[in-house]
XYZ file of C-alpha atoms in Angstrom:
684
model
C 0.000 0.000 0.000
C 1.609 3.314 -1.086
C 1.435 6.524 0.944
C -1.317 8.123 -1.152
C -3.568 5.038 -0.955
C -2.976 4.822 2.781
C -3.813 8.501 3.166
C -7.025 8.066 1.147
C -8.144 5.203 3.399
C -7.268 7.075 6.601
C -8.988 10.264 5.441
C -12.252 8.631 4.342
C -12.426 6.537 7.533
C -11.976 9.649 9.663
C -14.606 11.584 7.702
C -17.110 8.726 7.824
C -16.669 8.277 11.572
C -17.051 12.004 12.173
C -20.082 12.099 9.861
C -21.794 9.306 11.804
C -21.215 11.059 15.127
C -22.363 14.477 13.921
C -25.283 13.284 11.782
C -23.928 15.170 8.799
C -23.581 14.080 5.189
C -20.133 12.707 4.384
C -19.723 15.286 1.588
C -20.034 18.218 3.958
C -17.988 16.651 6.737
C -15.203 16.121 4.207
C -15.566 19.653 2.847
C -15.432 21.112 6.358
C -12.266 19.147 7.141
C -10.496 20.253 3.951
C -11.618 23.882 4.170
C -10.280 24.053 7.729
C -6.983 22.746 6.381
C -6.923 25.259 3.516
C -7.946 28.100 5.797
C -5.045 27.254 8.105
C -2.800 27.266 5.037
C -3.871 30.816 4.167
C -5.810 30.012 0.997
C -8.696 32.092 2.365
C -9.707 33.367 5.765
C -13.243 32.447 6.710
C -15.808 30.361 4.867
C -19.443 29.286 5.043
C -20.660 25.803 4.104
C -24.036 25.674 2.324
C -25.690 22.341 3.059
C -28.862 23.119 1.122
C -27.191 24.490 -1.992
C -27.992 21.786 -4.539
C -30.840 22.190 -7.002
C -33.151 19.171 -7.072
C -33.095 19.215 -10.867
C -29.295 19.351 -10.926
C -29.081 22.702 -12.743
C -26.981 24.620 -10.227
C -25.151 24.060 -6.951
C -23.032 25.710 -4.277
C -21.470 23.807 -1.368
C -19.804 26.810 0.257
C -18.343 30.261 -0.260
C -15.784 32.757 1.001
C -15.519 36.467 0.211
C -12.100 38.049 0.753
C -12.577 41.749 1.492
C -8.834 42.434 1.159
C -8.581 41.595 -2.552
C -12.325 41.338 -3.293
C -12.168 37.776 -4.597
C -15.158 35.452 -4.291
C -14.435 31.745 -3.759
C -17.185 29.212 -4.453
C -16.719 25.612 -3.312
C -17.931 22.275 -4.592
C -16.971 18.833 -3.319
C -16.621 15.655 -5.376
C -16.137 12.755 -2.982
C -15.880 8.994 -3.269
C -16.527 6.535 -0.440
C -15.300 3.449 -2.299
C -12.463 1.313 -0.937
C -10.093 2.562 -3.633
C -9.830 6.072 -4.999
C -10.915 6.339 -8.633
C -9.437 8.959 -10.946
C -11.291 12.272 -11.107
C -11.990 13.209 -14.728
C -11.945 16.588 -16.418
C -15.564 16.067 -17.517
C -16.699 15.691 -13.867
C -14.817 18.841 -12.902
C -16.254 20.851 -15.795
C -19.781 19.645 -14.975
C -19.453 20.801 -11.346
C -18.022 24.181 -12.359
C -20.809 24.688 -14.879
C -23.336 24.281 -12.067
C -21.405 26.705 -9.840
C -21.393 29.224 -12.714
C -25.138 28.747 -13.130
C -25.614 29.591 -9.454
C -23.796 32.907 -9.955
C -25.711 33.744 -13.137
C -29.053 32.967 -11.470
C -28.074 35.266 -8.635
C -27.430 38.119 -11.060
C -30.343 37.623 -13.440
C -33.227 36.043 -11.533
C -35.587 37.221 -8.802
C -33.891 35.521 -5.837
C -36.972 34.327 -3.903
C -38.252 32.617 -7.050
C -35.049 30.543 -7.358
C -33.841 30.129 -3.772
C -35.931 29.526 -0.649
C -35.596 32.785 1.388
C -35.000 30.881 4.646
C -32.199 28.758 3.129
C -28.438 29.130 3.371
C -28.124 29.163 -0.426
C -30.401 32.231 -0.461
C -28.007 33.940 1.993
C -25.094 32.986 -0.273
C -26.889 34.441 -3.295
C -27.705 37.572 -1.327
C -24.028 38.048 -0.393
C -22.965 37.686 -4.042
C -25.592 40.143 -5.246
C -24.959 42.726 -2.494
C -21.189 42.696 -3.088
C -21.155 42.242 -6.863
C -19.897 45.767 -7.558
C -16.852 45.080 -5.346
C -16.112 41.526 -6.486
C -13.050 41.639 -8.752
C -12.633 37.930 -9.584
C -14.256 34.549 -8.969
C -12.422 31.415 -7.885
C -14.193 28.107 -8.442
C -12.656 25.730 -5.895
C -13.170 22.016 -6.515
C -12.340 19.794 -3.513
C -12.061 16.033 -3.939
C -10.636 12.970 -2.207
C -9.912 11.489 -5.640
C -6.687 11.992 -7.609
C -6.643 13.561 -11.057
C -4.541 12.365 -13.952
C -1.120 14.017 -14.256
C -1.920 14.591 -17.942
C -5.140 16.515 -17.335
C -5.033 20.018 -18.758
C -6.207 23.161 -16.991
C -9.878 24.080 -17.169
C -10.323 27.449 -18.898
C -13.392 29.568 -18.097
C -15.054 32.603 -19.636
C -15.488 35.752 -17.575
C -18.790 36.403 -15.816
C -19.897 40.020 -16.258
C -16.252 41.081 -16.826
C -15.083 39.256 -13.680
C -12.218 36.846 -14.502
C -12.924 33.273 -13.374
C -10.311 30.685 -12.418
C -10.435 27.058 -11.325
C -8.563 25.869 -8.231
C -8.496 22.096 -7.918
C -7.638 20.426 -4.613
C -7.514 16.730 -5.388
C -6.208 13.891 -3.216
C -2.585 14.329 -4.290
C -2.506 18.055 -3.649
C -4.278 17.747 -0.282
C -1.918 14.984 0.823
C 1.108 17.020 -0.226
C -0.096 19.993 1.820
C -1.074 18.032 4.920
C 2.083 15.917 5.002
C 4.425 18.794 4.180
C 6.519 20.423 6.858
C 5.680 23.778 5.289
C 2.865 25.929 6.621
C 1.828 26.847 3.082
C 1.802 25.333 -0.362
C 4.722 26.542 -2.470
C 3.966 29.691 -4.467
C 5.580 29.971 -7.917
C 5.228 33.328 -9.704
C 5.969 33.211 -13.431
C 7.173 36.447 -15.077
C 8.294 34.846 -18.365
C 5.584 36.528 -20.432
C 6.607 39.925 -19.085
C 10.039 39.793 -17.351
C 10.869 42.289 -14.609
C 14.068 44.341 -15.111
C 16.365 44.220 -12.093
C 19.785 45.052 -10.691
C 21.632 42.417 -8.648
C 23.256 44.378 -5.830
C 24.731 41.421 -3.966
C 25.217 37.752 -4.858
C 27.228 35.490 -2.540
C 28.422 31.949 -2.972
C 25.861 30.634 -0.488
C 22.973 31.643 -2.740
C 21.849 34.760 -0.861
C 21.076 37.632 -3.214
C 20.064 41.263 -2.848
C 18.166 42.598 -5.847
C 16.670 45.968 -6.746
C 13.747 46.342 -9.124
C 10.901 48.672 -10.038
C 7.464 47.090 -9.675
C 4.745 48.602 -11.920
C 1.466 49.215 -10.107
C -0.444 47.160 -12.671
C 1.849 44.174 -12.062
C 1.450 44.465 -8.289
C -2.335 44.570 -8.635
C -2.236 41.429 -10.770
C -0.111 39.599 -8.174
C -2.296 40.651 -5.260
C -5.463 39.793 -7.137
C -4.177 36.270 -7.729
C -2.457 35.514 -4.421
C -4.114 37.908 -1.964
C -2.973 37.853 1.661
C -0.575 34.974 0.988
C 1.865 37.611 -0.251
C 1.717 39.277 3.165
C 1.756 36.288 5.499
C 5.138 37.036 7.110
C 3.890 40.312 8.575
C 0.348 39.449 9.601
C -1.292 42.847 9.252
C -4.890 43.622 8.382
C -5.681 46.191 5.739
C -7.159 49.222 7.494
C -9.699 50.193 4.794
C -8.084 53.641 4.372
C -8.890 54.592 7.981
C -5.217 55.091 8.857
C -3.329 58.193 7.738
C -0.856 56.133 5.716
C -3.585 54.483 3.656
C -5.483 57.734 3.070
C -2.285 59.368 1.885
C -1.513 56.507 -0.493
C -5.003 56.623 -1.988
C -4.900 60.417 -2.401
C -1.547 60.255 -4.192
C -2.736 57.483 -6.531
C -5.860 59.415 -7.522
C -4.543 62.988 -7.575
C -0.756 62.938 -7.977
C 0.313 59.612 -9.540
C 3.479 61.020 -11.157
C 4.992 61.593 -7.690
C 3.938 58.265 -6.177
C 7.388 56.738 -6.690
C 9.049 59.683 -4.933
C 6.646 59.764 -1.987
C 6.388 56.037 -1.244
C 9.022 53.940 0.538
C 8.336 51.005 -1.785
C 8.373 47.305 -0.990
C 10.751 45.212 1.057
C 10.356 41.628 -0.104
C 11.915 38.201 0.306
C 11.833 35.053 -1.795
C 13.210 31.542 -1.472
C 14.255 31.305 -5.095
C 14.687 33.469 -8.182
C 15.399 32.824 -11.857
C 17.188 35.688 -13.631
C 17.902 35.703 -17.345
C 20.513 37.915 -18.983
C 19.052 39.748 -21.987
C 20.164 42.499 -24.327
C 18.260 44.884 -22.026
C 20.052 43.650 -18.924
C 19.130 41.116 -16.206
C 15.441 40.156 -15.987
C 13.494 38.316 -13.269
C 11.477 35.545 -14.941
C 10.421 33.516 -11.881
C 10.070 33.953 -8.109
C 9.432 31.243 -5.544
C 7.549 32.036 -2.325
C 7.605 35.816 -2.668
C 6.755 37.654 0.549
C 6.077 41.358 1.106
C 7.524 42.001 4.566
C 7.166 45.775 4.377
C 4.651 47.441 2.084
C 1.568 45.373 2.812
C -0.623 48.408 3.392
C 0.731 50.051 0.243
C -0.102 46.931 -1.765
C -3.639 46.635 -0.416
C -4.239 50.383 -0.847
C -3.175 50.330 -4.507
C -5.375 47.301 -5.119
C -8.363 48.910 -3.407
C -7.930 52.115 -5.404
C -7.797 50.069 -8.614
C -10.915 48.019 -7.813
C -13.110 50.520 -5.979
C -11.990 53.836 -7.505
C -11.121 52.452 -10.961
C -7.796 54.268 -10.609
C -5.451 54.518 -13.594
C -2.223 52.810 -12.485
C -0.252 53.389 -15.687
C 1.948 55.999 -13.940
C 2.205 54.146 -10.611
C 5.383 52.216 -9.823
C 7.295 51.259 -6.684
C 10.875 50.503 -5.851
C 11.287 46.900 -4.672
C 14.144 45.584 -2.568
C 14.255 41.794 -2.853
C 16.316 39.501 -0.632
C 16.578 35.907 -1.846
C 17.218 33.394 0.946
C 17.273 29.644 1.344
C 14.352 27.997 3.185
C 16.569 27.469 6.241
C 17.844 31.046 6.317
C 14.314 32.410 5.826
C 13.257 31.077 9.214
C 16.047 33.015 10.884
C 16.251 36.195 8.810
C 12.757 37.028 7.533
C 11.435 37.990 11.004
C 14.414 40.336 11.429
C 14.026 41.853 7.967
C 10.348 42.418 8.727
C 11.093 44.027 12.077
C 13.918 46.281 10.846
C 12.289 47.283 7.547
C 8.988 48.388 9.066
C 9.343 51.968 10.176
C 5.945 53.407 9.230
C 4.018 51.000 11.467
C 5.499 49.071 14.352
C 5.629 45.300 13.871
C 5.371 43.517 17.194
C 6.595 40.061 18.086
C 2.980 38.965 17.770
C 3.227 39.611 14.024
C 6.064 37.055 13.925
C 4.229 34.620 16.161
C 4.905 31.442 14.210
C 8.292 31.156 15.948
C 7.036 32.158 19.404
C 8.180 30.025 22.389
C 4.526 29.694 23.421
C 4.176 27.058 20.695
C 7.217 25.134 21.878
C 5.904 24.941 25.422
C 2.424 23.907 24.307
C 3.902 21.220 22.076
C 5.973 19.864 24.978
C 2.910 19.678 27.225
C 0.900 17.866 24.544
C 3.534 15.159 24.147
C 4.004 14.673 27.877
C 0.612 15.113 29.568
C -1.815 12.185 29.496
C -5.535 12.848 29.317
C -7.713 10.763 31.692
C -9.564 7.859 30.091
C -12.775 9.017 28.388
C -15.924 7.104 27.558
C -15.282 4.868 24.562
C -11.524 4.759 25.142
C -9.559 1.863 26.623
C -6.524 3.815 27.785
C -5.175 7.287 28.418
C -4.420 9.390 25.346
C -2.661 12.575 24.295
C -4.016 15.646 22.555
C -1.501 16.212 19.751
C -0.547 19.866 19.292
C 0.742 20.434 15.769
C 3.172 23.306 16.157
C 4.251 23.022 12.524
C 2.334 21.834 9.491
C 2.607 18.084 8.881
C 3.889 17.028 12.313
C 1.010 14.621 12.915
C 1.489 12.697 9.676
C 5.264 13.014 9.829
C 5.292 11.343 13.250
C 3.750 8.248 11.638
C 5.596 8.293 8.325
C 8.223 5.652 9.112
C 6.315 3.475 11.570
C 5.295 -0.113 10.930
C 1.557 -0.772 10.569
C 1.299 -2.036 14.134
C 3.255 0.933 15.526
C 1.196 3.345 13.425
C -2.026 1.868 14.790
C -0.668 2.209 18.318
C 0.301 5.853 17.642
C -3.195 6.650 16.352
C -4.772 5.045 19.419
C -2.622 7.188 21.695
C -3.042 10.302 19.536
C -6.525 10.118 17.932
C -6.992 12.404 14.947
C -10.047 13.808 16.739
C -7.603 15.111 19.386
C -5.347 16.931 16.927
C -4.979 20.658 17.569
C -3.471 23.216 15.196
C -2.415 26.764 16.079
C -5.596 28.186 14.576
C -7.692 25.626 16.485
C -6.182 26.834 19.750
C -6.780 30.466 18.814
C -10.427 29.741 17.929
C -11.110 27.778 21.109
C -9.360 30.093 23.563
C -10.736 33.316 22.070
C -14.256 31.857 22.219
C -13.958 31.100 25.927
C -12.229 34.436 26.499
C -15.289 36.265 25.145
C -14.048 37.308 21.705
C -16.600 35.564 19.430
C -16.667 38.472 16.970
C -12.915 38.012 16.462
C -13.324 34.240 15.991
C -16.043 34.903 13.405
C -13.618 36.936 11.290
C -11.905 33.728 10.216
C -8.876 31.636 11.095
C -6.090 34.035 10.088
C -7.507 37.272 11.486
C -8.529 35.540 14.705
C -5.084 33.965 15.012
C -3.447 37.395 14.620
C -5.592 38.710 17.492
C -4.791 35.667 19.630
C -1.075 36.068 18.904
C -1.210 39.694 19.998
C -2.851 38.776 23.308
C -0.531 35.832 24.016
C 2.589 37.822 23.183
C 1.576 40.616 25.567
C 0.906 38.125 28.368
C 4.145 36.233 27.650
C 6.163 39.433 27.979
C 4.372 40.245 31.227
C 4.612 36.767 32.799
C 5.214 33.617 30.771
C 4.745 31.403 33.851
C 0.961 31.582 33.410
C 1.405 29.227 30.456
C 1.845 26.163 32.607
C 0.279 22.722 32.950
C -2.880 24.260 34.394
C -3.201 26.377 31.243
C -2.798 23.279 29.079
C -5.451 21.360 31.031
C -7.769 24.363 30.697
C -7.166 24.352 26.937
C -8.026 20.651 26.641
C -11.192 20.987 28.751
C -12.278 23.939 26.634
C -11.434 22.105 23.399
C -13.435 19.046 24.459
C -16.552 21.111 25.153
C -16.066 23.197 22.005
C -15.888 20.145 19.760
C -18.742 18.411 21.561
C -20.964 21.431 20.925
C -19.929 21.434 17.255
C -21.276 17.879 17.007
C -24.411 18.326 19.102
C -25.579 21.463 17.353
C -25.761 19.676 13.998
C -28.510 17.391 15.304
C -30.830 20.142 16.551
C -34.160 20.398 14.705
C -33.809 24.158 14.351
C -30.261 24.077 12.947
C -29.939 25.568 9.441
C -26.249 26.455 9.258
C -23.647 28.949 10.550
C -22.307 26.394 13.019
C -18.993 28.185 13.560
C -20.733 31.415 14.596
C -23.291 29.703 16.829
C -20.675 27.673 18.693
C -18.292 30.534 19.422
C -21.090 32.890 20.526
C -22.846 30.328 22.747
C -19.585 29.498 24.529
C -18.639 33.158 24.872
C -22.051 34.025 26.350
C -21.780 31.272 28.974
C -18.203 32.212 29.803
C -19.183 35.878 30.084
C -21.967 35.082 32.545
C -19.684 32.963 34.710
C -17.088 35.737 34.822
C -19.673 38.425 35.583
C -20.632 36.455 38.693
C -16.976 36.360 39.861
C -16.820 32.611 39.280
C -14.720 30.255 37.199
C -14.745 26.621 36.162
C -13.519 23.898 38.508
C -10.823 22.501 36.231
C -9.918 19.632 38.556
C -13.441 18.202 38.321
C -13.748 18.807 34.583
C -10.296 17.357 33.838
C -11.000 14.105 35.683
C -14.548 13.708 34.332
C -14.972 10.803 31.934
C -17.742 12.616 30.068
C -18.589 16.245 29.475
C -21.204 17.211 32.082
C -24.678 17.205 30.560
C -25.503 20.429 32.421
C -22.922 22.317 30.348
C -24.138 20.862 27.074
C -27.784 21.582 27.896
C -26.981 25.200 28.761
C -24.909 25.645 25.594
C -27.624 24.112 23.403
C -30.155 26.612 24.765
C -27.747 29.476 24.155
C -26.973 28.222 20.644
C -30.661 28.344 19.784
C -30.992 31.864 21.198
C -27.960 33.026 19.190
C -29.410 31.336 16.086
C -32.644 33.310 16.444
C -30.734 36.588 16.729
C -28.292 35.838 13.925
C -30.969 34.869 11.406
C -33.556 37.427 12.480
C -35.182 39.342 9.636
C -34.535 42.522 11.627
C -30.745 42.169 11.876
C -28.965 45.420 10.872
C -26.424 43.605 8.637
C -27.719 41.593 5.681
C -25.507 38.512 5.680
C -25.456 36.512 8.957
C -21.764 35.600 8.729
C -20.879 39.288 8.227
C -23.132 40.304 11.129
C -21.336 37.809 13.380
C -18.043 39.658 12.805
C -19.367 42.858 14.362
C -18.852 43.999 17.936
C -22.474 45.143 17.955
C -23.669 41.559 17.548
C -21.596 40.466 20.543
C -23.051 43.387 22.543
C -26.526 42.117 21.629
C -25.701 38.504 22.533
C -24.416 39.623 25.949
C -27.985 40.606 26.787
C -29.376 37.137 26.114
C -30.748 35.386 29.177
C -28.220 32.932 30.583
C -28.992 30.842 33.662
C -25.884 29.254 35.220
C -27.747 27.588 38.078
C -27.628 24.201 36.309
C -23.805 24.342 36.068
C -23.225 25.782 39.548
C -21.718 22.527 40.883
C -18.933 22.904 38.291
C -18.028 26.440 39.372
C -15.702 27.790 42.036
C -14.767 31.270 43.181
C -12.108 33.248 41.355
C -10.143 33.358 44.610
C -9.831 29.571 44.531
C -8.756 29.723 40.903
C -6.088 32.298 41.750
C -4.725 30.000 44.444
C -4.443 27.169 41.894
C -2.748 29.543 39.464
C -0.114 30.582 42.000
C 0.756 26.955 42.697
C 0.963 26.149 38.978
C 3.248 29.132 38.350
C 5.617 27.934 41.074
C 5.770 24.486 39.469
C 6.367 26.054 36.051
C 9.190 28.159 37.475
C 10.896 25.006 38.766
C 10.358 23.297 35.401
C 11.819 26.309 33.596
C 14.882 26.179 35.843
C 15.436 22.504 35.067
C 14.903 23.147 31.347
C 17.402 26.020 31.506
C 20.014 23.753 33.101
C 19.471 21.160 30.405
C 19.828 23.754 27.647
C 23.033 25.141 29.154
C 24.565 21.677 29.357
C 23.715 21.010 25.701
C 25.220 24.316 24.463
C 28.795 23.935 23.094
C 31.667 25.888 24.654
C 32.253 27.785 21.383
C 28.782 29.371 21.713
C 29.597 30.628 25.207
C 32.873 32.028 23.838
C 30.864 33.965 21.245
C 28.433 35.221 23.907
C 31.375 36.476 25.965
C 32.779 38.341 22.946
C 29.403 39.993 22.314
C 29.188 41.051 25.963
C 32.652 42.624 25.723
C 31.746 44.357 22.435
C 28.613 45.803 24.055
C 30.567 46.874 27.151
C 28.120 44.752 29.190
C 30.585 42.211 30.595
C 30.167 42.547 34.345
C 32.323 40.382 36.655
C 29.211 38.442 37.696
C 28.266 37.575 34.100
C 31.830 36.590 33.189
C 31.925 34.370 36.271
C 28.687 32.616 35.286
C 29.999 32.149 31.735
C 33.124 30.463 33.114
C 30.854 27.981 34.910
C 29.005 27.294 31.653
C 32.287 26.650 29.811
C 33.536 24.205 32.450
C 32.142 20.692 31.746
C 33.064 19.609 35.262
C 30.714 22.146 36.878
C 26.919 22.109 36.996
C 25.407 25.613 36.919
C 22.615 26.263 39.395
C 19.058 26.822 38.179
C 19.460 30.545 38.858
C 22.740 30.689 36.916
C 21.193 28.647 34.104
C 18.273 31.081 33.849
C 20.744 33.968 33.436
C 22.687 32.027 30.799
C 19.553 31.200 28.797
C 18.613 34.893 28.844
C 22.056 35.678 27.410
C 21.472 33.145 24.630
C 18.128 34.773 23.893
C 19.663 38.259 24.019
C 22.274 37.377 21.414
C 20.248 34.819 19.479
C 20.031 36.971 16.363
C 23.808 37.513 16.173
C 24.518 33.870 17.006
C 22.067 32.722 14.323
C 23.643 35.004 11.751
C 27.097 33.656 12.586
C 25.781 30.100 12.235
C 24.196 30.846 8.846
C 27.352 32.557 7.547
C 29.600 29.682 8.639
C 27.308 27.002 7.270
């Protein structure tokens, strides 16, 4: 059995099992799983699944949609799934048939009287309403076909006609592409930008033997708009920053210059600071030309890019006289991890970039990962032994951990680490922000919510990282268990018609808000040891979910589309006023004073653990590193006798530094980590 066949079997078994539990059609359970994966990978931010979007006569369909307000692209989803024992090849004819029906949905939306085609109370009506209401802003349409079947390597691209002057493209996620993404160690699928039809003139300012290059170029505004229209926020992922819709002074100034003084745009604007992991340059009679870029990233100039794009789409701005200087640094994949965060931090002068913007390398993840591998979860109903919740700090860790195991060892691994207990970074952000009363942030989608979560965690880490201890991890798992249980339960309610993600986050936030307002908190010891989730919690959350559902889908809501309404602070303010009786869950609550006492104890334990970890790290650090640290201290005129004395202990293999000394030494490593990393990269 090859890897792809094994993956197909594992994926369909997981989806079927989840479908049975949740009472949901396999097609939509599969689509939800894949769209979560693609959302995590930055393909789009939030999405809505439409479970009633198939015409009985087979003329049109829509299984889901996503509207990206940063580059005004509309994504429409359709799933083509097989439940057979072996995956059959997906044909071009099947793909074209599905896309034709998606196109028909859009055309009906634009040309027909909506209530005569779509039931007004249905989710497909809401989808049609969103398309119609935003049609003037929509710049392009992406038809996304998701399938657990592989396509032939020889299949040609599907070419589509425009719809009302909106370019349409097909994005196919078949079994092979999904497997490659999920099993890859990369957070994102590789991005190849082809300039061969219109090469970009450049000047190579620096080119070393290790492959690092510094390149200068001038980027035409029209070319930048084309890139952003195709790739969207994926170009900006290294400096997670939301476009401010021209509310900030910088964006207003950019827009004004584009519209009123385009000839001076180049002079006024600082341009783009970019990185890439590969470049192809051809020498021509007109000089060197960039013909291909791999994994281009805009690390400074994200707001400029989005502002130019918005002016082009919304104001129909003429960009023929708009161009920007572009500084491009080409780095290897390994060097990118070390240097891109620094380039981003140093290059951004207009708007401060915090450590939260560079959160993918934050030590919070490392600690959470360590807890997830070490801490056993008590035996739950339906399980025969204790298990772990697997925290996937980096893309592909879960599958990679099983890649070279025998069948028996792989089965054992999956029993100890069930796929249902897999947590990604965006999962954690969604769960914790829901319980911490930020449902409007969660409703904005995986990436925006993660950016908010990163900001909050980074601030707390700087203030006191000891709060992220074993108690925090147990709280996370208890919250995750309830969150996922509610996701399943809500699907079976008679009143349920969609918008599960919004209902779950708001119901949990409302309950959590009420508990906090009464100066209470959850008794984690009881909830951690419980073999089942207390029925009192689920009953209360089901009632709240229904109440949120009634508000969200009310005909009198001030915002037309429910998913858009859920992103607003005003909806959360309304939900706060819903009746919430916590009497039924009172036996699971304790005073905040008791919780504080538990927190103090947990912080003390974490401090001891940190000391032991620091000792271990010091012992594993080579003497040559400590020599370099000492030189940096001397260069900075910061070499006090006490620090030099502690460094001598670290250099002596016969001496064991104390926990206190080790903590100081680890801080020195952190202080000089950037210089030490640079030295390592240069030498290697």
